[in-house]
Coordinates of C-alpha atoms in Angstrom, one line a residue:
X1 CA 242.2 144.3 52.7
X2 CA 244.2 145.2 55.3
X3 CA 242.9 148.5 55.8
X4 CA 239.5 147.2 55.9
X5 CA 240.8 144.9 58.8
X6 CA 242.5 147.4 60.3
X7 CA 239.1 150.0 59.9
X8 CA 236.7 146.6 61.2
X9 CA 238.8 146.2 64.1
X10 CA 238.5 149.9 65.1
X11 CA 234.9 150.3 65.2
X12 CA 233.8 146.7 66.4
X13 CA 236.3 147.9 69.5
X14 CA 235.4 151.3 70.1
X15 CA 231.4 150.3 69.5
X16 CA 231.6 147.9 72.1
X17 CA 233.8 150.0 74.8
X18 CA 231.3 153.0 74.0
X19 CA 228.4 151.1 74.5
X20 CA 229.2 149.3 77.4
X21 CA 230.4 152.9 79.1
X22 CA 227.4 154.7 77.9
X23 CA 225.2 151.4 79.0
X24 CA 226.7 152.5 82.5
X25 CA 225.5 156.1 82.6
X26 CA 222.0 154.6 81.1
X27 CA 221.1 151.8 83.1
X28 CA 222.1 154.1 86.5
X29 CA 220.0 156.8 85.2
X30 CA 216.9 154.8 84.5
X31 CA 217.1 153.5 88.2
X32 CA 217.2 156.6 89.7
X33 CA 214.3 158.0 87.7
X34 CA 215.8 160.1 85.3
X35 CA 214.2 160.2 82.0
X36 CA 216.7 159.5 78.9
X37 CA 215.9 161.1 75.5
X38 CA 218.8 159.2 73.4
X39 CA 221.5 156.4 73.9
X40 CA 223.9 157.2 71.0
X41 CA 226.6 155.2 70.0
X42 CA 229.1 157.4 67.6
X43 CA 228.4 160.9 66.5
X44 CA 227.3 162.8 63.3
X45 CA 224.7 161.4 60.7
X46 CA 222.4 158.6 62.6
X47 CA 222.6 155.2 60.4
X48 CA 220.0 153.5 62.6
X49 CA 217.6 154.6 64.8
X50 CA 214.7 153.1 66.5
X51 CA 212.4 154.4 70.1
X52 CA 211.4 151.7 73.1
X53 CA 208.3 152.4 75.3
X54 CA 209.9 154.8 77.4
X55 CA 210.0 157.1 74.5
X56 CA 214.3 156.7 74.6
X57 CA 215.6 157.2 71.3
X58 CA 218.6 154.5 70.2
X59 CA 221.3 155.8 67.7
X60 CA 223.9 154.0 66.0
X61 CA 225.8 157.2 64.4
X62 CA 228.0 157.4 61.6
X63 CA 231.4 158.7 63.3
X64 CA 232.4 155.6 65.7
X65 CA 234.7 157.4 68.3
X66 CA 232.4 157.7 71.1
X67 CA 229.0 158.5 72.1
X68 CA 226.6 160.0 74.7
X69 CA 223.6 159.5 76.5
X70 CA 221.3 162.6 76.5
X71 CA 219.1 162.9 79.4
X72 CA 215.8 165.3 80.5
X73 CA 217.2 168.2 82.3
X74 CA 216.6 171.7 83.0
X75 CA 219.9 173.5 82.1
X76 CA 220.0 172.2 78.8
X77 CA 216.0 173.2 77.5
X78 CA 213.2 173.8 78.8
X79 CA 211.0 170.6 80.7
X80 CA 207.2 170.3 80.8
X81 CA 206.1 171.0 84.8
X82 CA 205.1 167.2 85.1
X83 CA 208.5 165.5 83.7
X84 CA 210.5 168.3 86.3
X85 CA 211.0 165.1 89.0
X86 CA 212.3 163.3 85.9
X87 CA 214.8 166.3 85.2
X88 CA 218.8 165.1 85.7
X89 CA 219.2 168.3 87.5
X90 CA 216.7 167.5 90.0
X91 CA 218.0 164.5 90.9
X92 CA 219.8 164.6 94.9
X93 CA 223.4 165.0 94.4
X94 CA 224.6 161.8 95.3
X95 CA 222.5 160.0 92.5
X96 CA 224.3 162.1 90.2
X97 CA 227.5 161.3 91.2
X98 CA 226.2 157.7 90.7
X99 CA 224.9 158.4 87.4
X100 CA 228.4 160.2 86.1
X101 CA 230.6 157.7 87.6
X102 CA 228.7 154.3 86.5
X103 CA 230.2 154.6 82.8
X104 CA 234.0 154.7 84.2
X105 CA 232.7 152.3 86.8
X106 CA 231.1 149.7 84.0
X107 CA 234.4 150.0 82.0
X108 CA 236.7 148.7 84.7
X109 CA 234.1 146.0 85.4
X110 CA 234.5 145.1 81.7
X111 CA 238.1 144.2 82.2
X112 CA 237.4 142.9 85.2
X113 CA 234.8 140.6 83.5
X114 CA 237.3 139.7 80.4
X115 CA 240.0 138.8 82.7
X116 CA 237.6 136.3 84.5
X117 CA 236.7 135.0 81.1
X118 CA 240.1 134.2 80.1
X119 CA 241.2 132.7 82.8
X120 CA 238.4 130.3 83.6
X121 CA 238.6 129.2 80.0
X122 CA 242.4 128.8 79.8
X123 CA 245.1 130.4 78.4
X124 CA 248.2 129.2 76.6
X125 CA 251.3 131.3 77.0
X126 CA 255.2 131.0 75.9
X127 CA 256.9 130.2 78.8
X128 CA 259.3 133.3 79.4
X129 CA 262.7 131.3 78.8
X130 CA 265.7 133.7 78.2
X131 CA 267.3 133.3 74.7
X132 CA 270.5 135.0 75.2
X133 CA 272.0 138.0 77.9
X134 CA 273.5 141.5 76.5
X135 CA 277.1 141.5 78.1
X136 CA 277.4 144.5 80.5
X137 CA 273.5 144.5 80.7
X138 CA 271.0 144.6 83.9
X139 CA 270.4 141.6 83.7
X140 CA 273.9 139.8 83.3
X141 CA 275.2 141.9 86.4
X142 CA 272.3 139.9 88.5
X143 CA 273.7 136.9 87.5
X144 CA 270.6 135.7 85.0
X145 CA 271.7 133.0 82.0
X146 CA 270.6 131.2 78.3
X147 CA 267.7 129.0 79.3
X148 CA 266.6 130.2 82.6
X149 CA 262.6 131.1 83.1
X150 CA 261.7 133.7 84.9
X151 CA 259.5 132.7 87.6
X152 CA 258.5 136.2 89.8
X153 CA 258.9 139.3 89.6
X154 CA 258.7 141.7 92.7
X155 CA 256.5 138.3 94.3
X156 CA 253.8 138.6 91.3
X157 CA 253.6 134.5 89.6
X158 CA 254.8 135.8 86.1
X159 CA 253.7 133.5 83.0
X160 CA 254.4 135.4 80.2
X161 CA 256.6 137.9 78.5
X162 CA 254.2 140.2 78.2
X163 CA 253.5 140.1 82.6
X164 CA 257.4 140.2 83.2
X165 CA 257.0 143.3 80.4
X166 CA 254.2 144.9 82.6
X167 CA 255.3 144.1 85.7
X168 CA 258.9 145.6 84.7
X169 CA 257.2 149.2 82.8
X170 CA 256.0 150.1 86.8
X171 CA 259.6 150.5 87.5
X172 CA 260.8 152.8 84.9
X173 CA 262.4 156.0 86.3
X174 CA 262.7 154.4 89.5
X175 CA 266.9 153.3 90.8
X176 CA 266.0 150.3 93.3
X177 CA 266.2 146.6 93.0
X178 CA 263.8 144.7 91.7
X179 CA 264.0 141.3 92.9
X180 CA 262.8 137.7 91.0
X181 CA 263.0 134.6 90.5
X182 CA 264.1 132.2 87.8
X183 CA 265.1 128.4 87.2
X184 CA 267.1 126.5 84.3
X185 CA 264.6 123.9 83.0
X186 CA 261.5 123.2 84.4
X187 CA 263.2 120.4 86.6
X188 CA 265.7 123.1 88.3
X189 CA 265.4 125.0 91.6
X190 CA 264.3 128.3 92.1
X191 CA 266.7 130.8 92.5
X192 CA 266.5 134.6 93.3
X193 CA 268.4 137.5 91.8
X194 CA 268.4 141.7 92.3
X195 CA 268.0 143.7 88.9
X196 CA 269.6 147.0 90.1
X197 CA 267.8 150.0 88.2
X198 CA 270.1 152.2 89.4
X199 CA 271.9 152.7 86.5
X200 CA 269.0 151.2 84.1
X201 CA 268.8 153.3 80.7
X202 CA 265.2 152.6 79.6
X203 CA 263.9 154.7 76.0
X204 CA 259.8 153.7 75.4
X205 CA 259.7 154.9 72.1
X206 CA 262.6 152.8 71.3
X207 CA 263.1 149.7 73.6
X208 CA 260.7 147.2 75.8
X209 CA 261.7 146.6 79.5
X210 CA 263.2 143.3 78.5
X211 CA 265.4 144.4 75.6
X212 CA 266.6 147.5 78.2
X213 CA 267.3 145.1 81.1
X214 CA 269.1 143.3 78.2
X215 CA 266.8 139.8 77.8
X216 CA 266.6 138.3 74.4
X217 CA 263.3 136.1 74.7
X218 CA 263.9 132.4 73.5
X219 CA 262.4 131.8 70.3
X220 CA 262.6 128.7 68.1
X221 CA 264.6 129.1 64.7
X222 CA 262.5 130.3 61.9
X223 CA 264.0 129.1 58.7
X224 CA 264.4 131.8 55.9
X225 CA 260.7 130.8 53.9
X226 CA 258.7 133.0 52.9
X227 CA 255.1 132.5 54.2
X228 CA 252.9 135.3 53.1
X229 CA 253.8 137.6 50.4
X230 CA 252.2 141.9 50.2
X231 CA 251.0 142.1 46.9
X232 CA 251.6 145.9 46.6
X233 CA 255.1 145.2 48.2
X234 CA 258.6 145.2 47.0
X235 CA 258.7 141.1 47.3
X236 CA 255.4 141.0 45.3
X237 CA 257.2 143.6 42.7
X238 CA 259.9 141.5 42.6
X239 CA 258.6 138.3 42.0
X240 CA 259.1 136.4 45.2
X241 CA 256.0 133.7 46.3
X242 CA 254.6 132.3 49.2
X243 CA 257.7 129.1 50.0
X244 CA 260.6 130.4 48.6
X245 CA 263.2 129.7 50.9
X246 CA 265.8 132.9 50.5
X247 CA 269.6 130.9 51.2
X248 CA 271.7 133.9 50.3
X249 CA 271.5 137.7 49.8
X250 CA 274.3 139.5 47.6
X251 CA 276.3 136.7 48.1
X252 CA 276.2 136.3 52.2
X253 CA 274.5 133.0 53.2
X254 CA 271.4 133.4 55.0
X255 CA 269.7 130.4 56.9
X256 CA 267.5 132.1 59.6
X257 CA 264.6 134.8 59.4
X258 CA 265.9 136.8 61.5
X259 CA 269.2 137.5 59.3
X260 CA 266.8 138.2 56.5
X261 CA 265.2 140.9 57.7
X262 CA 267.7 142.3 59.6
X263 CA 269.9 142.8 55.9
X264 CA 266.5 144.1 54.4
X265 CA 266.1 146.6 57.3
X266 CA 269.4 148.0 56.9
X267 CA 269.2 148.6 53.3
X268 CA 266.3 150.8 52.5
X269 CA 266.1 151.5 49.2
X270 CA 269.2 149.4 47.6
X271 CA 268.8 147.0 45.1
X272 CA 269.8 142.8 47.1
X273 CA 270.6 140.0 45.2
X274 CA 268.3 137.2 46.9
X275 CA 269.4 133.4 46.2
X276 CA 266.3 131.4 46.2
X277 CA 265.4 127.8 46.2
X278 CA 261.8 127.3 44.8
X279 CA 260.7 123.7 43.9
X280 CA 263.7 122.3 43.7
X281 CA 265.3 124.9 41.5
X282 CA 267.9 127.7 42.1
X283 CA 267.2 131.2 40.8
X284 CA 268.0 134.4 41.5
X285 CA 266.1 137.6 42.4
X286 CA 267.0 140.9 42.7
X287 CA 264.7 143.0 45.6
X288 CA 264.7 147.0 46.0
X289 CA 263.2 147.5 49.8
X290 CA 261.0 150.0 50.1
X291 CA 262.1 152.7 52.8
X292 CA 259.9 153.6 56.3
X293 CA 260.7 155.9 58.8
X294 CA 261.3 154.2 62.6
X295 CA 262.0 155.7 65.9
X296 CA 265.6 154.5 65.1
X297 CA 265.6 156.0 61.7
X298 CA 264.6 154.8 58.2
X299 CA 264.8 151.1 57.4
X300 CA 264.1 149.1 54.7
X301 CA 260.8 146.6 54.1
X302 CA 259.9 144.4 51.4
X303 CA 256.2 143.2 52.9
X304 CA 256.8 139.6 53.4
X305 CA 255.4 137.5 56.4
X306 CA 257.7 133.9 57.5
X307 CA 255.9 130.7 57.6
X308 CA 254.8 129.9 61.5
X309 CA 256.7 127.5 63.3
X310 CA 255.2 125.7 66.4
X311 CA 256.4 126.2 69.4
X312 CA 258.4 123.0 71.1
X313 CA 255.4 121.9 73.7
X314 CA 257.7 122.2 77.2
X315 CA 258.2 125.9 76.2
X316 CA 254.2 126.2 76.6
X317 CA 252.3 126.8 79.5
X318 CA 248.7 126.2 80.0
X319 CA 246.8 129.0 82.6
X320 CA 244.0 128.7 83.8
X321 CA 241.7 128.1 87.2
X322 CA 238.6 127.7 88.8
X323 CA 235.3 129.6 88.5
X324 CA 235.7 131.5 92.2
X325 CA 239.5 131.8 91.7
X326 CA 239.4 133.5 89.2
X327 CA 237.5 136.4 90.5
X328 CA 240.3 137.4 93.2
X329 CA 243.2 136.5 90.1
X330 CA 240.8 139.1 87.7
X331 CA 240.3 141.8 90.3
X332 CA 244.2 141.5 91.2
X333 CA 245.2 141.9 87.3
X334 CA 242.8 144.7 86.5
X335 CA 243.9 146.7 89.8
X336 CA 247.5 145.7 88.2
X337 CA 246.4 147.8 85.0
X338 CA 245.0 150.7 86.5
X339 CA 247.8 151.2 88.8
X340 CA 250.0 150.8 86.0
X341 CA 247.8 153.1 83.4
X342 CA 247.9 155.4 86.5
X343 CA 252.0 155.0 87.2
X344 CA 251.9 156.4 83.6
X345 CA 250.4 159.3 84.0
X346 CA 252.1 160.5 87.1
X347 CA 255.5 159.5 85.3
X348 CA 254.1 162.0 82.4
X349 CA 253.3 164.9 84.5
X350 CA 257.0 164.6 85.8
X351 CA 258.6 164.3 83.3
X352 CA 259.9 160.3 83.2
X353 CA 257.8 159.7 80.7
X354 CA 257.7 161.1 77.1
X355 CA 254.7 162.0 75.7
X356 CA 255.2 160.8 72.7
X357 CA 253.8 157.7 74.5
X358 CA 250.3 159.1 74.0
X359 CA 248.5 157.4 71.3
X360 CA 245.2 158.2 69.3
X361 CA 243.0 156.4 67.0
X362 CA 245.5 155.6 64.4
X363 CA 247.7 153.6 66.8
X364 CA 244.5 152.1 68.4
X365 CA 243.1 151.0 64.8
X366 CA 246.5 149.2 64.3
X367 CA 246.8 147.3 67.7
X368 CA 243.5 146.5 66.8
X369 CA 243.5 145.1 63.7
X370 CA 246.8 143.3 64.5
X371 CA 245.4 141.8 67.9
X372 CA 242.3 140.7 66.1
X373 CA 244.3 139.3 63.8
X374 CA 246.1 137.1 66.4
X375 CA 242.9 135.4 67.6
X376 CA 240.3 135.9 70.2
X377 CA 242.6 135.7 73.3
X378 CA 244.6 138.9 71.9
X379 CA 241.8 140.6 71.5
X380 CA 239.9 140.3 74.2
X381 CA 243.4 141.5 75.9
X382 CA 243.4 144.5 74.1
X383 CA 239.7 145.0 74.8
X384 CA 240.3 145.0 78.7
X385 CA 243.3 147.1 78.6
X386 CA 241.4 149.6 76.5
X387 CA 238.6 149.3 78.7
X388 CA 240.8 150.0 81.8
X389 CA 242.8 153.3 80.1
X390 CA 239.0 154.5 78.8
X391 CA 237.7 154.5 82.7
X392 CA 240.8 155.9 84.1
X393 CA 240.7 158.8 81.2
X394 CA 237.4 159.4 82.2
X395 CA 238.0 159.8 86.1
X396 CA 240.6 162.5 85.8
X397 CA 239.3 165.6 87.1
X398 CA 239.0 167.5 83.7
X399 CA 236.1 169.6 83.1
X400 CA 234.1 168.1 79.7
X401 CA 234.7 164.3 81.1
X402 CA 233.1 162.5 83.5
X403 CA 235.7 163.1 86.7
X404 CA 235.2 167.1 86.0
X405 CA 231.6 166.6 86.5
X406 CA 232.4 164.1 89.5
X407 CA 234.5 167.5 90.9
X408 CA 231.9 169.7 90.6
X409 CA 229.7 167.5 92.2
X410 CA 231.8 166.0 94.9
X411 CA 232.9 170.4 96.1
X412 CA 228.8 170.7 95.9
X413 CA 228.4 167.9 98.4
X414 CA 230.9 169.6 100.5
X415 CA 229.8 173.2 100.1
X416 CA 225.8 172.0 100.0
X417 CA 225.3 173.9 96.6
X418 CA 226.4 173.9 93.2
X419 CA 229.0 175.4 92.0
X420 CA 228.5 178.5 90.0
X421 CA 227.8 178.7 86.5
X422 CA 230.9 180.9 85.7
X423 CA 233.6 178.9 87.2
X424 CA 232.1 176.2 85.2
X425 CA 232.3 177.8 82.2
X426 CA 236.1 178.9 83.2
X427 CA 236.6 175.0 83.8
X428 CA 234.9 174.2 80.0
X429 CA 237.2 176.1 78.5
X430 CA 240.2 175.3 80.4
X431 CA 239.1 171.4 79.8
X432 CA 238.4 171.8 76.2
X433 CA 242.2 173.4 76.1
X434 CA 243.6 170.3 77.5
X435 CA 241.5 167.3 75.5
X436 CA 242.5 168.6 72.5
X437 CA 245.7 169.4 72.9
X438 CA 246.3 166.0 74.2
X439 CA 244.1 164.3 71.0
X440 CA 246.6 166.6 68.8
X441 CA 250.0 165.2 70.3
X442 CA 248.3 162.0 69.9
X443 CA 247.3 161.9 66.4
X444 CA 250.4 163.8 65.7
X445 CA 252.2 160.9 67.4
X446 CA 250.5 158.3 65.7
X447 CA 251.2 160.0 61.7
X448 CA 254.9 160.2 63.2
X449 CA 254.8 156.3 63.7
X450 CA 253.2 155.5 60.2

């Protein structure tokens, strides 16, 4: 089941990013008077098909990882004499800049859109209290403590973990000071501090800008219960259920999740004597944890889930504002995202960044699955952030996506004609080079993190 999950997520996410960037290059081309043969969502084998009065043919394919809108034009077959002012090729070259650039456009209007959404209707974050310091860390040397709630960072409000996260990632590589602001309780003063980067050690396949700055997030004590048990899973095999409260493992007492998993992760593969309490009754278990491989090395799993515990209500924060509001506060977090998703690249190119960052459609299914799995504020999240990285990907200036084709349009404004059809061809194949050895480090990235 969850595969299935995982496989639903995928397609319901790329169907509706794909449509709503191919909707772009659609509903642009129809206003400028170009004549559109199909509007296919996915590739291969069509499942559905159906024509409007226009004589556009709709496709919902059978391979969900993109789509394409086909349109009347000259270079690609031959057009009837009386259809040529319909031809995508005869179109001025400014309205085929438009029509190239509204499906990157439409994407970052999506996010834009989701953002506004979100915020209008309200969202409830985890206030980002700090649960402990790492001694010697970043953040100790500026001074931060147990309890105190990060206000700012670099002047940006931040609510949440995940914006301190964000806001944090832009400064990777960089050795300056990042200044912020934080109080103890929601009663005490503001107070600012400098995190010094200069000697800031951050690994992305390995750590989060919190853990490397050395924050520990609060997080209410999750007793050792099982909640939710893998039934192909070493627990299931064992014979653990759903509220068995594990109180010791080969003799060392356990009271917290947290210790739990932390002995199952460092024993892949070893046979644990688990204590258990289970209606009342004292028995004993004995676990083997099945073995995964993990940037940090292999480490043990036995495919249980803990019981939820709520979160204390002052440690929850309620966002949200008005209807006009939230258009500047949605424009301001998108631009946040595309600078970042930008910042990312650049940092890739150099060299700061690893590219074993990229991910491809196995890591996407995942995040998927497990955002949609989290509710509808995660993944409508994920959806924006998706959206964004599809409409920058789409801008660069690589022949076969849409910024190529905005190049060779923008050097034919300039030079007042097209450029030829040989350095095109040179650019194809140069273009076709780089996608797929970038979807190859990506899928061989994501098989690396199964």
């Amino acid at each position: 089941m969850d595969i299935i999950n995982t496989v639903l997520a995928l397609i319901v996410t790329l169907g509706i990013l794909v449509t709503i960037h191919e909707y772009g290059h659609f509903w642009v081309a129809r206003r400028c008077g170009v004549k559109v043969l199909r509007f296919s969502v996915g590739f291969g084998k069509p499942l559905v098909c159906w024509r409007d009065r226009r004589d556009t043919e709709y496709v919902i394919a059978m391979i969900p990882l993109g789509g394409y809108v086909s349109m009347l034009d000259e270079r690609e077959a031959e057009v009837e004499p009386e259809l040529q002012d319909q031809a995508f090729n005869r179109k001025p070259v400014l309205q085929r800049i438009a029509i190239v650039a509204a499906g990157p456009v439409v994407n970052l209007l999506f996010a834009v859109v989701v953002y506004w959404a979100m915020l209008v209707s309200g969202v409830e974050k985890v206030a980002p209290v700090i649960g402990s310091i790492a001694a010697g860390s970043v953040a100790e040397r500026a001074g931060l403590q147990h309890g105190d709630e990060i206000l700012t960072v670099a002047g940006r409000k931040t609510h949440s973990w995940d914006e301190i996260n964000l806001a944090m990632a832009t400064y990777i590589g960089e050795s300056i000071s990042v200044p912020l602001t934080a109080r103890k309780g929601q009663s005490g003063q503001p107070q600012g501090y400098q995190l010094s980067l200069t000697d800031w050690h951050f690994n992305p396949e390995t750590q989060s800008p919190l853990s490397a700055l050395g924050i520990q997030p609060y997080r209410p004590v999750h007793p050792a219960v099982i909640g939710q048990v893998v039934e192909t899973g070493a627990a299931a095999r064992a014979g653990l259920l759903a509220g068995d409260r594990v109180v010791a493992i080969d003799n060392q007492p356990v009271t917290e999740w947290g210790q739990l998993v932390d002995i199952i992760r460092e024993n892949p593969g070893r046979a644990l004597e688990l204590e258990l309490q289970r209606e009342g009754q004292r028995l004993s278990i004995t676990v083997t944890p099945d073995e995964k491989s993990e940037a940090e090395g292999v480490v043990g799993y036995v495919g249980a889930g803990v019981v939820p515990v709520k979160w204390p209500p002052e440690m929850l924060r309620q966002v949200r504002y008005g209807v006009f509001e939230s258009i500047g506060r949605a424009f301001s977090q998108t631009w946040q995202m595309i600078s970042l998703t930008l910042d990312s690249i650049w940092k890739m190119l150099e060299g700061v960044l690893s590219v074993k960052n990229l991910s491809g459609p196995i890591t996407i299914a995942k995040v998927a699955g497990a955002s949609a799995a989290s509710g509808v504020e995660a993944f409508a999240g994920f959806l924006a952030y998706l959206s964004i990285s599809l409409g920058i990907l789409n801008l660069l200036p690589i022949p076969m996506l849409d910024g190529g084709h905005l190049l060779y349009y923008s050097v034919e404004l300039l030079r007042g004609r097209p450029v030829s059809e040989k350095v095109q061809m040179i650019g194809l194949r140069i273009g076709m080079a780089v996608l797929f050895s970038l979807m190859g480090v990506a899928i061989f990235n994501d098989l690396m993190r199964l």
